[in-house]
Short mmCIF file of C-alpha atoms in Angstrom, two decimals:
data_model
loop_
_atom_site.label_atom_id
_atom_site.label_comp_id
_atom_site.label_asym_id
_atom_site.label_seq_id
_atom_site.Cartn_x
_atom_site.Cartn_y
_atom_site.Cartn_z
CA UNK R 1 -19.07 -14.65 14.76
CA UNK R 2 -17.29 -15.51 18.01
CA UNK R 3 -15.01 -13.15 19.87
CA UNK R 4 -11.69 -14.81 20.78
CA UNK R 5 -8.22 -13.89 22.13
CA UNK R 6 -9.33 -10.35 22.98
CA UNK R 7 -6.52 -8.26 24.58
CA UNK R 8 -8.11 -4.82 24.95
CA UNK R 9 -5.74 -3.21 27.47
CA UNK R 10 -2.33 -3.96 25.90
CA UNK R 11 -3.72 -3.24 22.43
CA UNK R 12 -5.06 0.13 23.57
CA UNK R 13 -1.76 1.01 25.31
CA UNK R 14 0.20 -0.08 22.22
CA UNK R 15 -2.04 2.04 20.02
CA UNK R 16 -1.56 5.09 22.27
CA UNK R 17 2.25 4.66 22.05
CA UNK R 18 2.00 4.50 18.24
CA UNK R 19 -0.07 7.71 18.33
CA UNK R 20 2.51 9.43 20.57
CA UNK R 21 5.30 8.30 18.22
CA UNK R 22 3.49 9.78 15.19
CA UNK R 23 2.95 13.06 17.08
CA UNK R 24 6.63 13.34 18.10
CA UNK R 25 7.84 12.80 14.54
CA UNK R 26 5.44 15.44 13.22
CA UNK R 27 6.09 17.93 16.05
CA UNK R 28 9.90 17.74 15.97
CA UNK R 29 10.73 16.73 12.40
CA UNK R 30 7.59 17.73 10.51
CA UNK R 31 7.39 14.22 9.08
CA UNK R 32 4.54 11.75 8.64
CA UNK R 33 5.15 8.44 10.44
CA UNK R 34 4.26 6.30 7.44
CA UNK R 35 6.44 3.22 7.47
CA UNK R 36 6.21 2.41 3.76
CA UNK R 37 7.03 6.02 2.79
CA UNK R 38 9.92 6.26 5.27
CA UNK R 39 11.37 2.96 4.01
CA UNK R 40 10.97 3.82 0.33
CA UNK R 41 12.79 7.12 0.87
CA UNK R 42 15.94 5.35 2.09
CA UNK R 43 16.41 4.00 -1.44
CA UNK R 44 15.64 7.22 -3.33
CA UNK R 45 18.29 9.57 -4.65
CA UNK R 46 17.88 11.79 -1.61
CA UNK R 47 20.53 13.55 0.44
CA UNK R 48 22.53 11.66 3.03
CA UNK R 49 20.81 13.45 5.91
CA UNK R 50 17.41 12.44 4.51
CA UNK R 51 18.50 8.80 4.32
CA UNK R 52 19.91 9.05 7.85
CA UNK R 53 16.74 10.08 9.70
CA UNK R 54 14.76 7.45 7.81
CA UNK R 55 17.27 4.72 8.63
CA UNK R 56 17.36 5.75 12.29
CA UNK R 57 13.56 5.57 12.50
CA UNK R 58 13.58 2.02 11.09
CA UNK R 59 16.48 1.06 13.39
CA UNK R 60 14.42 2.38 16.34
CA UNK R 61 11.42 0.39 15.14
CA UNK R 62 13.40 -2.86 15.18
CA UNK R 63 15.05 -2.02 18.54
CA UNK R 64 11.60 -1.21 19.96
CA UNK R 65 10.33 -4.64 18.96
CA UNK R 66 13.38 -6.22 20.56
CA UNK R 67 13.07 -4.19 23.78
CA UNK R 68 9.46 -5.15 24.45
CA UNK R 69 10.42 -8.74 23.76
CA UNK R 70 13.22 -8.50 26.37
CA UNK R 71 10.85 -7.02 28.93
CA UNK R 72 8.20 -9.65 28.18
CA UNK R 73 5.67 -7.08 26.95
CA UNK R 74 5.13 -8.41 23.45
CA UNK R 75 1.96 -10.20 22.34
CA UNK R 76 3.30 -12.60 19.74
CA UNK R 77 5.61 -12.09 16.79
CA UNK R 78 6.28 -13.68 13.41
CA UNK R 79 8.98 -16.12 14.54
CA UNK R 80 8.21 -19.69 13.42
CA UNK R 81 4.72 -18.53 12.36
CA UNK R 82 5.56 -17.79 8.74
CA UNK R 83 6.88 -20.31 6.26
CA UNK R 84 9.06 -19.41 3.32
CA UNK R 85 6.87 -20.47 0.41
CA UNK R 86 5.33 -19.01 -2.75
CA UNK R 87 2.38 -17.59 -0.80
CA UNK R 88 4.70 -15.63 1.52
CA UNK R 89 6.59 -14.06 -1.36
CA UNK R 90 3.40 -13.25 -3.30
CA UNK R 91 2.00 -11.61 -0.13
CA UNK R 92 5.20 -9.60 0.38
CA UNK R 93 5.24 -8.43 -3.26
CA UNK R 94 1.56 -7.39 -3.05
CA UNK R 95 2.23 -5.42 0.17
CA UNK R 96 5.26 -3.76 -1.43
CA UNK R 97 3.62 -2.89 -4.76
CA UNK R 98 0.29 -1.86 -3.19
CA UNK R 99 1.76 0.46 -0.54
CA UNK R 100 4.17 1.99 -3.04
CA UNK R 101 1.53 2.58 -5.72
CA UNK R 102 -1.09 3.72 -3.18
CA UNK R 103 1.47 5.90 -1.38
CA UNK R 104 0.94 4.56 2.12
CA UNK R 105 0.10 1.71 4.44
CA UNK R 106 -1.66 1.16 7.77
CA UNK R 107 0.46 3.83 9.48
CA UNK R 108 0.72 6.53 6.80
CA UNK R 109 -2.90 6.39 5.60
CA UNK R 110 -4.58 4.58 8.51
CA UNK R 111 -3.18 6.68 11.35
CA UNK R 112 -1.40 9.83 10.16
CA UNK R 113 -3.53 10.52 7.09
CA UNK R 114 -6.82 9.88 8.85
CA UNK R 115 -5.69 12.13 11.73
CA UNK R 116 -5.03 14.96 9.28
CA UNK R 117 -8.51 14.42 7.89
CA UNK R 118 -7.04 13.59 4.45
CA UNK R 119 -9.82 12.37 2.13
CA UNK R 120 -7.30 10.26 0.18
CA UNK R 121 -6.19 8.48 3.34
CA UNK R 122 -9.69 7.86 4.68
CA UNK R 123 -10.60 6.44 1.29
CA UNK R 124 -7.42 4.30 1.12
CA UNK R 125 -7.93 2.95 4.66
CA UNK R 126 -11.52 1.88 3.97
CA UNK R 127 -10.39 0.15 0.76
CA UNK R 128 -7.43 -1.78 2.21
CA UNK R 129 -9.51 -2.87 5.22
CA UNK R 130 -12.28 -4.22 2.97
CA UNK R 131 -9.75 -5.83 0.63
CA UNK R 132 -7.93 -7.54 3.54
CA UNK R 133 -11.18 -8.72 5.17
CA UNK R 134 -12.39 -10.24 1.88
CA UNK R 135 -8.97 -11.90 1.37
CA UNK R 136 -9.09 -13.50 4.82
CA UNK R 137 -12.70 -14.60 4.23
CA UNK R 138 -11.77 -16.25 0.92
CA UNK R 139 -8.52 -17.86 2.06
CA UNK R 140 -9.61 -18.97 5.53
CA UNK R 141 -9.31 -22.68 5.77
CA UNK R 142 -6.75 -22.85 2.98
CA UNK R 143 -3.46 -23.95 4.45
CA UNK P 1 18.43 16.64 17.28
CA UNK P 2 16.05 15.55 14.49
CA UNK P 3 18.04 12.34 14.04
CA UNK P 4 17.72 11.63 17.74
CA UNK P 5 13.96 12.29 17.58
CA UNK P 6 13.65 9.92 14.57
CA UNK P 7 15.30 7.18 16.58
CA UNK P 8 13.08 7.86 19.64
CA UNK P 9 9.95 8.01 17.53
CA UNK P 10 10.86 4.74 15.78
CA UNK P 11 11.59 3.14 19.13
CA UNK P 12 8.20 4.14 20.57
CA UNK P 13 6.48 2.99 17.39
CA UNK P 14 8.17 -0.43 17.64
CA UNK P 15 7.32 -0.81 21.34
CA UNK P 16 3.73 0.19 20.57
CA UNK P 17 3.41 -2.35 17.75
CA UNK P 18 4.86 -5.07 19.93
CA UNK P 19 2.69 -4.39 23.01
CA UNK P 20 -0.43 -4.04 20.87
CA UNK P 21 -0.19 -7.45 19.19
CA UNK P 22 0.19 -6.05 15.65
CA UNK P 23 3.47 -7.96 15.23
CA UNK P 24 1.67 -11.28 15.42
CA UNK P 25 0.39 -12.35 11.96
CA UNK P 26 -2.07 -14.68 13.71
CA UNK P 27 -3.57 -11.80 15.66
CA UNK P 28 -3.82 -9.62 12.56
CA UNK P 29 -5.61 -12.35 10.60
CA UNK P 30 -7.83 -12.98 13.65
CA UNK P 31 -8.79 -9.30 13.54
CA UNK P 32 -9.56 -9.39 9.82
CA UNK P 33 -11.62 -12.57 10.22
CA UNK P 34 -14.80 -10.73 11.19
CA UNK P 35 -17.16 -13.47 10.06
CA UNK P 36 -15.29 -16.25 11.88
CA UNK P 37 -13.37 -16.41 15.18
CA UNK P 38 -13.01 -12.66 15.59
CA UNK P 39 -10.28 -11.03 17.70
CA UNK P 40 -11.31 -7.34 17.90
CA UNK P 41 -8.10 -6.23 19.72
CA UNK P 42 -6.53 -4.44 16.79
CA UNK P 43 -9.48 -2.07 16.47
CA UNK P 44 -8.23 -0.68 19.80
CA UNK P 45 -4.72 -0.22 18.42
CA UNK P 46 -6.03 2.00 15.67
CA UNK P 47 -8.53 3.61 18.05
CA UNK P 48 -5.82 4.39 20.64
CA UNK P 49 -3.44 5.78 18.02
CA UNK P 50 -6.13 7.89 16.34
CA UNK P 51 -7.42 9.22 19.67
CA UNK P 52 -3.98 10.69 20.43
CA UNK P 53 -3.03 11.85 16.96
CA UNK P 54 -6.35 13.35 15.86
CA UNK P 55 -6.25 15.69 18.86
CA UNK P 56 -2.50 16.41 18.79
CA UNK P 57 -2.14 16.82 15.00
CA UNK P 58 -4.65 19.70 15.13
CA UNK P 59 -2.38 21.63 17.50
CA UNK P 60 0.88 20.60 15.86
CA UNK P 61 -0.22 21.59 12.34
CA UNK P 62 -1.29 25.07 13.47
CA UNK P 63 2.37 25.82 14.31
CA UNK P 64 4.28 27.68 11.59
CA UNK P 65 7.01 25.02 11.55
CA UNK P 66 8.12 21.86 13.38
CA UNK P 67 10.68 22.22 16.19
CA UNK P 68 13.76 20.84 14.37
CA UNK P 69 12.96 21.69 10.74
CA UNK P 70 11.95 24.71 8.66
CA UNK P 71 8.72 23.26 7.34
CA UNK P 72 6.21 20.43 7.62
CA UNK P 73 6.51 17.68 5.01
CA UNK P 74 2.85 16.78 4.69
CA UNK P 75 1.35 15.35 1.47
CA UNK P 76 -0.57 17.96 -0.50
CA UNK P 77 -2.20 15.63 -3.03
CA UNK P 78 -5.98 15.52 -2.51
CA UNK P 79 -6.97 13.76 -5.76
CA UNK P 80 -8.97 10.55 -5.54
CA UNK P 81 -7.26 8.91 -8.53
CA UNK P 82 -6.89 5.28 -9.58
CA UNK P 83 -3.67 4.86 -7.56
CA UNK P 84 -5.57 5.51 -4.31
CA UNK P 85 -8.05 2.75 -5.21
CA UNK P 86 -5.87 0.11 -6.85
CA UNK P 87 -2.87 0.51 -4.49
CA UNK P 88 -4.88 -0.18 -1.31
CA UNK P 89 -6.75 -3.10 -2.98
CA UNK P 90 -3.38 -4.76 -3.82
CA UNK P 91 -1.95 -3.96 -0.38
CA UNK P 92 -5.07 -5.37 1.36
CA UNK P 93 -4.78 -8.69 -0.49
CA UNK P 94 -1.14 -9.10 0.61
CA UNK P 95 -1.93 -8.02 4.18
CA UNK P 96 -4.86 -10.45 4.44
CA UNK P 97 -2.84 -13.27 2.88
CA UNK P 98 0.09 -13.13 5.35
CA UNK P 99 -0.97 -10.86 8.24
CA UNK P 100 1.98 -8.47 8.03
CA UNK P 101 1.92 -4.83 6.97
CA UNK P 102 5.18 -2.87 6.51
CA UNK P 103 5.71 -1.62 10.12
CA UNK P 104 5.25 -4.95 11.90
CA UNK P 105 7.21 -6.77 9.16
CA UNK P 106 10.23 -4.52 9.78
CA UNK P 107 9.90 -4.53 13.59
CA UNK P 108 9.87 -8.34 13.48
CA UNK P 109 13.39 -8.34 11.98
CA UNK P 110 14.79 -8.51 15.53
CA UNK P 111 13.61 -12.16 15.68
CA UNK P 112 16.17 -13.01 12.93
CA UNK P 113 13.46 -15.32 11.57
CA UNK P 114 14.41 -16.39 8.06
CA UNK P 115 10.86 -16.33 6.61
CA UNK P 116 10.30 -12.82 8.06
CA UNK P 117 13.59 -11.61 6.58
CA UNK P 118 12.57 -13.06 3.20
CA UNK P 119 9.20 -11.26 3.46
CA UNK P 120 10.92 -7.94 4.20
CA UNK P 121 13.42 -8.31 1.34
CA UNK P 122 10.63 -9.14 -1.17
CA UNK P 123 8.43 -6.32 0.20
CA UNK P 124 11.10 -3.60 0.15
CA UNK P 125 12.40 -4.65 -3.29
CA UNK P 126 8.82 -4.44 -4.65
CA UNK P 127 8.32 -1.00 -3.07
CA UNK P 128 11.51 0.38 -4.57
CA UNK P 129 10.95 -1.14 -8.04
CA UNK P 130 7.33 0.09 -8.15
CA UNK P 131 8.53 3.55 -7.21
CA UNK P 132 11.25 3.50 -9.89
CA UNK P 133 8.80 2.39 -12.61
CA UNK P 134 6.21 5.00 -11.56
CA UNK P 135 8.69 7.86 -11.45
CA UNK P 136 9.80 7.06 -15.03
CA UNK P 137 6.27 7.06 -16.46
#
């Protein structure tokens, strides 16, 4: 193992901002900042006001990415990194099915759920981390 | 007010993801590659976020209600069933394969990158269809 490309300070600051964001959403709106759950809810037969707060959160998320890009604060993005091929679509489908069936992703289980001390979320986070690490180990070197 | 707070919270989340490096699939795969050329940065993203929210959630959840709503909408399910094993296994494979989880995938939409947009469309369609099938069974 070699340690490369380590960016401790920006990553820590970014993480703190994500934590503050999750706290604001819980404190003001009583909601869990789980991106897969928020997104899924936009397409459910919920009330208009429910769809609205979810859509505004996602709009903010995209604007936030754009703003840090404008101010030169971003460490990399997905532009020209990904290629539209079968692997990309399979990956996207697995992320979609897995987070929907498991009721959460890195944010909902990994941050909010773990912070609440939810056993389900701690369990889920350990499993998706191990699964992702094994996947990278097995596919490393494959183009 | 709660719509405004959703927007602000989303905005902070997006800025956080972007500053942290989570929006770069290369950096995510570098973090997951613990036996190779390891980039430990993203452990600090989760560490930083958890540090804030573990402390603050304790105080927030002792309140009788959130500021703009009547009640907290917090999951009450505590069962360790097969969905909480199989779901994360499937999600982890997709995450490790491409290096994007749902938040960073959506935040990357600002780049108007065609492959990213395709990823998001396939991901969201799969989420919604899975949900529809599960709610019928």
